[in-house]
Amino acid sequence: MIVALSGGIGGAKLALGLSHVLPPDELLVVANTGDDFEHLGLSISPDIDTLTYALAGLDNQELGWGRRDETWSFMETLASIGGETWFRLGDRDLALHVERTRRLRAGETLTAITADIVRRFGIGPRILPMSDDPVRTRIRSDEGWLDFQHWFVRDQTRPPVRGIDFAGAASARPNPVLIDALRARPRAVVICPSNPFISIEPILAVPGLREAIAACGAPVIAVSPIIAGQAVKGPTARMFEQAGIAPSAAAVAARYAGLLTHFVMEPEDDATGIAAQVIRAPTLMRSLEDKVALARAVLAAA
Ligand code: FO1
């Protein structure tokens, strides 16, 4: 079993690459749920949906989130009646949020709902929420605490990050399916090239998960989301700078100190100080071939 930790757009790309090189029942993708939020009365799980659409081949390749075959009548009508439209919900995407919200209110777990939706989209690998208990990433800016999507989408990550909190993490229970997979000695744990601060560390903040990964007896292989000091996408490099850390692949590896056996990074980048076996490979994924090639490099390291 390959257990992959993923959040955001970069994570979903490697998860897709892995799904092309592994039998479906040998890939378990753990989704960050710290980005989840209630909006317009709907329970929205962006990182679960980004993974679902990517693995189903339905993702919008330009935006990285939402669906490619989308229409926007709901948003247009919502705008015309004064509703909040800063968080864009396409007509097809909306059905997923409405149905997930109904099932959560009916008492189903996010794990059960996600497993059913993934199956209905014809996806083979499992997509697993890191926990069925609520964990909410919050960003402390100069004006106070912001909910994650307000910071990330409404404010377009402009407010400088002075602190990050994962509300609810201390009392969240790790997904038991994940704990079982880690105890059953997986072939490897893969930390996808996601933003360490807001996509991977919420997962590691769930009590027991960091320890279960460290004790699983399998290679733990992280892929750098930073190339030549720049983030491939999103606020990763800026978040390092705002934390007073020079953005680099080595700085990413240091975020996972004590967990990694291997670290996959670009051939040209400086590996000084990385306390793991360094694997040199192209980590920029544009095409499906790039995603598959990086997945193969990760599995070869394992
Ligand atoms: N990101 C944006 O930058 N703007 C949006 O309007 C937006 C809508 C959206 C709708 C559904 C969904 O699943 C994701 C969406 N995202 C949007 C992306 C989302 O904010 C991020 O993917 C994650 O929360 C961070 O990785």
Short mmCIF file of C-alpha atoms in Angstrom, two decimals, residues 22-300:
data_model
loop_
_atom_site.label_atom_id
_atom_site.label_comp_id
_atom_site.label_asym_id
_atom_site.label_seq_id
_atom_site.Cartn_x
_atom_site.Cartn_y
_atom_site.Cartn_z
CA LEU A 22 -0.24 1.64 -9.04
CA PRO A 23 -3.06 -0.91 -8.88
CA PRO A 24 -6.12 0.95 -7.47
CA ASP A 25 -6.17 -1.07 -4.25
CA GLU A 26 -2.53 -0.16 -3.52
CA LEU A 27 -3.03 3.62 -3.32
CA LEU A 28 -4.58 5.42 -0.37
CA VAL A 29 -4.64 9.22 -0.71
CA VAL A 30 -5.11 11.14 2.54
CA ALA A 31 -6.75 14.53 2.00
CA ASN A 32 -6.16 17.61 4.15
CA THR A 33 -9.48 18.85 5.55
CA GLY A 34 -8.11 22.01 7.21
CA ASP A 35 -9.36 24.04 4.21
CA ASP A 36 -12.93 22.86 4.77
CA PHE A 37 -15.53 25.46 5.63
CA GLU A 38 -19.23 26.21 5.80
CA HIS A 39 -20.30 28.63 3.08
CA LEU A 40 -23.80 29.57 1.80
CA GLY A 41 -25.10 26.87 4.17
CA LEU A 42 -22.94 24.22 2.43
CA SER A 43 -20.14 22.07 3.87
CA ILE A 44 -17.26 22.47 1.41
CA SER A 45 -14.13 20.27 1.34
CA PRO A 46 -11.87 21.79 -1.32
CA ASP A 47 -8.88 19.45 -1.03
CA ILE A 48 -11.08 16.35 -1.17
CA ASP A 49 -12.80 17.76 -4.25
CA THR A 50 -9.55 18.78 -5.97
CA LEU A 51 -8.29 15.19 -5.53
CA THR A 52 -11.62 13.71 -6.65
CA TYR A 53 -11.80 15.76 -9.84
CA ALA A 54 -8.11 15.17 -10.62
CA LEU A 55 -8.36 11.38 -10.21
CA ALA A 56 -11.62 11.33 -12.17
CA GLY A 57 -10.06 13.35 -15.01
CA LEU A 58 -12.68 16.05 -14.48
CA ASP A 59 -10.43 18.78 -13.05
CA ASN A 60 -10.11 22.22 -14.54
CA GLN A 61 -6.48 22.17 -15.66
CA GLU A 62 -6.13 25.95 -15.91
CA LEU A 63 -7.54 26.78 -12.47
CA GLY A 64 -6.37 23.64 -10.67
CA TRP A 65 -9.65 23.51 -8.73
CA GLY A 66 -13.28 22.87 -9.71
CA ARG A 67 -14.43 21.08 -12.86
CA ARG A 68 -13.45 21.54 -16.50
CA ASP A 69 -16.99 21.09 -17.92
CA GLU A 70 -18.51 23.83 -15.85
CA THR A 71 -21.34 26.38 -16.27
CA TRP A 72 -21.99 29.31 -13.93
CA SER A 73 -25.74 30.00 -13.89
CA PHE A 74 -25.93 29.55 -10.12
CA MET A 75 -23.17 32.11 -9.52
CA GLU A 76 -24.66 34.62 -11.99
CA THR A 77 -28.09 34.35 -10.37
CA LEU A 78 -26.61 34.48 -6.86
CA ALA A 79 -24.80 37.70 -7.80
CA SER A 80 -28.04 39.19 -9.18
CA ILE A 81 -29.75 38.69 -5.80
CA GLY A 82 -26.81 40.03 -3.76
CA GLY A 83 -25.34 36.72 -2.63
CA GLU A 84 -21.66 36.11 -1.82
CA THR A 85 -19.79 35.17 -5.00
CA TRP A 86 -16.13 35.53 -3.96
CA PHE A 87 -15.92 31.72 -3.67
CA ARG A 88 -16.82 30.46 -7.14
CA LEU A 89 -19.13 27.44 -7.25
CA GLY A 90 -19.88 26.01 -10.70
CA ASP A 91 -23.27 24.45 -11.40
CA ARG A 92 -21.92 20.89 -11.55
CA ASP A 93 -19.55 21.39 -8.61
CA LEU A 94 -22.51 22.73 -6.62
CA ALA A 95 -24.31 19.37 -6.80
CA LEU A 96 -21.39 17.75 -4.95
CA HIS A 97 -21.51 20.31 -2.13
CA VAL A 98 -25.31 20.12 -1.81
CA GLU A 99 -25.32 16.30 -1.64
CA ARG A 100 -22.35 16.12 0.76
CA THR A 101 -24.06 18.67 3.03
CA ARG A 102 -27.32 16.69 3.00
CA ARG A 103 -25.53 13.44 3.87
CA LEU A 104 -23.43 15.03 6.63
CA ARG A 105 -26.61 16.46 8.16
CA ALA A 106 -28.17 13.00 7.92
CA GLY A 107 -25.33 11.79 10.16
CA GLU A 108 -22.99 10.12 7.67
CA THR A 109 -19.23 10.55 8.14
CA LEU A 110 -17.13 12.51 5.67
CA THR A 111 -15.16 9.28 5.12
CA ALA A 112 -18.28 7.31 4.11
CA ILE A 113 -19.62 10.10 1.89
CA THR A 114 -16.24 10.59 0.20
CA ALA A 115 -15.82 6.84 -0.43
CA ASP A 116 -19.26 6.69 -2.08
CA ILE A 117 -18.70 9.78 -4.26
CA VAL A 118 -15.23 8.52 -5.31
CA ARG A 119 -16.78 5.17 -6.30
CA ARG A 120 -19.57 6.89 -8.26
CA PHE A 121 -16.93 8.91 -10.17
CA GLY A 122 -15.30 5.61 -11.15
CA ILE A 123 -12.11 6.33 -9.20
CA GLY A 124 -10.17 3.22 -8.12
CA PRO A 125 -7.83 4.48 -5.34
CA ARG A 126 -9.26 5.53 -1.99
CA ILE A 127 -9.48 9.21 -1.01
CA LEU A 128 -9.59 9.51 2.76
CA PRO A 129 -10.18 12.57 4.93
CA MET A 130 -7.38 12.88 7.49
CA SER A 131 -10.07 12.91 10.20
CA ASP A 132 -13.85 12.88 10.42
CA ASP A 133 -13.64 15.50 13.14
CA PRO A 134 -13.51 19.16 12.15
CA VAL A 135 -10.06 20.76 11.80
CA ARG A 136 -10.00 24.34 10.51
CA THR A 137 -6.85 26.14 9.40
CA ARG A 138 -6.86 29.75 10.52
CA ILE A 139 -4.41 32.47 9.52
CA ARG A 140 -3.33 35.23 11.90
CA SER A 141 -2.79 38.46 9.99
CA ASP A 142 -2.06 42.00 11.20
CA GLU A 143 -5.83 42.56 11.45
CA GLY A 144 -6.44 39.37 13.51
CA TRP A 145 -7.49 35.80 12.73
CA LEU A 146 -8.93 34.88 9.32
CA ASP A 147 -10.72 31.70 8.28
CA PHE A 148 -8.62 29.91 5.70
CA GLN A 149 -10.77 30.45 2.60
CA HIS A 150 -11.27 34.12 3.51
CA TRP A 151 -7.48 34.51 3.53
CA PHE A 152 -6.75 32.23 0.57
CA VAL A 153 -9.60 33.16 -1.83
CA ARG A 154 -11.50 36.24 -0.65
CA ASP A 155 -8.32 38.13 0.31
CA GLN A 156 -6.16 36.31 -2.30
CA THR A 157 -3.44 35.52 0.32
CA ARG A 158 -2.51 39.24 0.46
CA PRO A 159 -2.61 39.61 4.31
CA PRO A 160 0.88 38.66 5.57
CA VAL A 161 0.85 35.48 7.67
CA ARG A 162 1.85 36.15 11.29
CA GLY A 163 0.66 32.78 12.59
CA ILE A 164 -1.24 29.64 11.66
CA ASP A 165 -3.60 27.62 13.84
CA PHE A 166 -5.39 24.34 13.17
CA ALA A 167 -8.56 24.85 15.21
CA GLY A 168 -9.96 21.56 16.47
CA ALA A 169 -6.81 19.55 15.70
CA ALA A 170 -6.06 18.84 19.37
CA SER A 171 -9.35 16.97 19.79
CA ALA A 172 -9.53 15.46 16.30
CA ARG A 173 -9.21 11.69 15.97
CA PRO A 174 -7.03 10.40 13.11
CA ASN A 175 -8.98 8.52 10.47
CA PRO A 176 -8.92 4.88 11.73
CA VAL A 177 -8.56 3.58 8.16
CA LEU A 178 -5.33 5.59 7.90
CA ILE A 179 -4.04 4.38 11.26
CA ASP A 180 -4.74 0.77 10.20
CA ALA A 181 -2.92 1.30 6.88
CA LEU A 182 0.10 2.74 8.70
CA ARG A 183 0.14 -0.14 11.18
CA ALA A 184 -0.07 -2.70 8.34
CA ARG A 185 3.45 -1.68 7.22
CA PRO A 186 2.79 0.20 3.95
CA ARG A 187 5.30 0.08 1.10
CA ALA A 188 5.89 3.82 1.57
CA VAL A 189 4.34 7.03 2.85
CA VAL A 190 4.52 9.80 0.22
CA ILE A 191 4.29 13.46 1.24
CA CYS A 192 3.09 15.10 -1.99
CA PRO A 193 4.46 18.46 -3.24
CA SER A 194 1.86 20.47 -1.37
CA ASN A 195 2.32 23.59 0.73
CA PRO A 196 3.85 22.24 3.98
CA PHE A 197 2.25 24.95 6.16
CA ILE A 198 -1.38 24.75 5.00
CA SER A 199 -1.69 21.38 3.26
CA ILE A 200 0.57 18.86 5.02
CA GLU A 201 1.04 20.22 8.55
CA PRO A 202 -2.72 20.21 9.27
CA ILE A 203 -2.59 16.46 8.59
CA LEU A 204 0.47 16.02 10.84
CA ALA A 205 -1.26 18.10 13.55
CA VAL A 206 -3.94 15.44 14.07
CA PRO A 207 -2.83 13.71 17.29
CA GLY A 208 -1.17 10.36 16.67
CA LEU A 209 -0.61 10.77 12.93
CA ARG A 210 2.96 12.09 13.00
CA GLU A 211 3.88 9.31 15.45
CA ALA A 212 2.09 6.63 13.40
CA ILE A 213 3.98 7.72 10.27
CA ALA A 214 7.32 7.78 12.12
CA ALA A 215 6.66 4.29 13.52
CA CYS A 216 5.26 2.67 10.36
CA GLY A 217 8.61 1.11 9.39
CA ALA A 218 8.28 2.16 5.74
CA PRO A 219 10.15 4.78 3.70
CA VAL A 220 8.71 8.28 4.11
CA ILE A 221 9.34 10.19 0.90
CA ALA A 222 8.55 13.88 0.50
CA VAL A 223 8.59 15.75 -2.81
CA SER A 224 9.61 19.39 -2.78
CA PRO A 225 6.95 21.94 -3.82
CA ILE A 226 9.72 24.56 -4.16
CA ILE A 227 12.09 24.76 -7.12
CA ALA A 228 15.02 27.23 -7.14
CA GLY A 229 13.53 29.04 -4.17
CA GLN A 230 10.19 29.59 -5.88
CA ALA A 231 6.86 27.89 -5.23
CA VAL A 232 5.50 26.05 -8.25
CA LYS A 233 2.10 27.54 -7.42
CA GLY A 234 0.50 29.45 -4.57
CA PRO A 235 1.84 31.20 -1.46
CA THR A 236 4.38 28.60 -0.29
CA ALA A 237 7.56 30.65 -0.86
CA ARG A 238 5.96 33.80 0.56
CA MET A 239 4.85 31.91 3.67
CA PHE A 240 8.44 30.79 4.29
CA GLU A 241 9.64 34.40 3.94
CA GLN A 242 6.93 35.65 6.30
CA ALA A 243 8.08 32.99 8.78
CA GLY A 244 11.62 34.40 8.47
CA ILE A 245 12.87 31.34 6.56
CA ALA A 246 14.57 31.57 3.15
CA PRO A 247 12.38 29.55 0.77
CA SER A 248 14.20 26.46 -0.52
CA ALA A 249 13.79 22.73 -0.98
CA ALA A 250 15.95 22.24 2.12
CA ALA A 251 13.60 24.51 4.11
CA VAL A 252 10.69 22.27 3.09
CA ALA A 253 12.59 19.14 4.17
CA ALA A 254 13.29 20.80 7.53
CA ARG A 255 9.51 21.21 8.09
CA TYR A 256 9.26 17.42 8.07
CA ALA A 257 12.35 16.87 10.25
CA GLY A 258 12.40 13.51 11.96
CA LEU A 259 9.93 11.93 9.52
CA LEU A 260 11.73 11.65 6.18
CA THR A 261 13.84 8.82 4.83
CA HIS A 262 13.96 10.36 1.34
CA PHE A 263 13.49 13.79 -0.18
CA VAL A 264 12.84 14.28 -3.91
CA MET A 265 14.03 17.58 -5.34
CA GLU A 266 15.21 19.27 -8.54
CA PRO A 267 18.70 18.32 -9.79
CA GLU A 268 20.03 21.90 -9.51
CA ASP A 269 18.78 22.75 -6.03
CA ASP A 270 21.04 22.84 -2.97
CA ALA A 271 20.62 19.83 -0.69
CA THR A 272 22.88 21.09 2.12
CA GLY A 273 21.53 20.15 5.53
CA ILE A 274 18.82 17.78 4.34
CA ALA A 275 18.71 14.88 6.82
CA ALA A 276 17.28 12.32 4.37
CA GLN A 277 18.45 10.50 1.28
CA VAL A 278 18.16 13.07 -1.54
CA ILE A 279 16.62 11.88 -4.79
CA ARG A 280 17.22 14.15 -7.78
CA ALA A 281 14.32 14.27 -10.27
CA PRO A 282 12.30 16.82 -12.24
CA THR A 283 9.48 17.88 -9.90
CA LEU A 284 7.61 20.34 -12.13
CA MET A 285 4.46 18.56 -13.34
CA ARG A 286 2.79 20.09 -16.39
CA SER A 287 1.73 17.06 -18.41
CA LEU A 288 0.35 13.69 -17.36
CA GLU A 289 3.70 12.21 -18.43
CA ASP A 290 5.46 14.53 -15.95
CA LYS A 291 3.13 13.36 -13.17
CA VAL A 292 3.67 9.69 -14.04
CA ALA A 293 7.46 10.14 -14.30
CA LEU A 294 7.63 11.78 -10.87
CA ALA A 295 5.42 9.04 -9.41
CA ARG A 296 7.82 6.45 -10.83
CA ALA A 297 10.82 8.30 -9.32
CA VAL A 298 9.10 8.30 -5.92
CA LEU A 299 8.29 4.58 -6.13
CA ALA A 300 11.83 3.80 -7.30
#
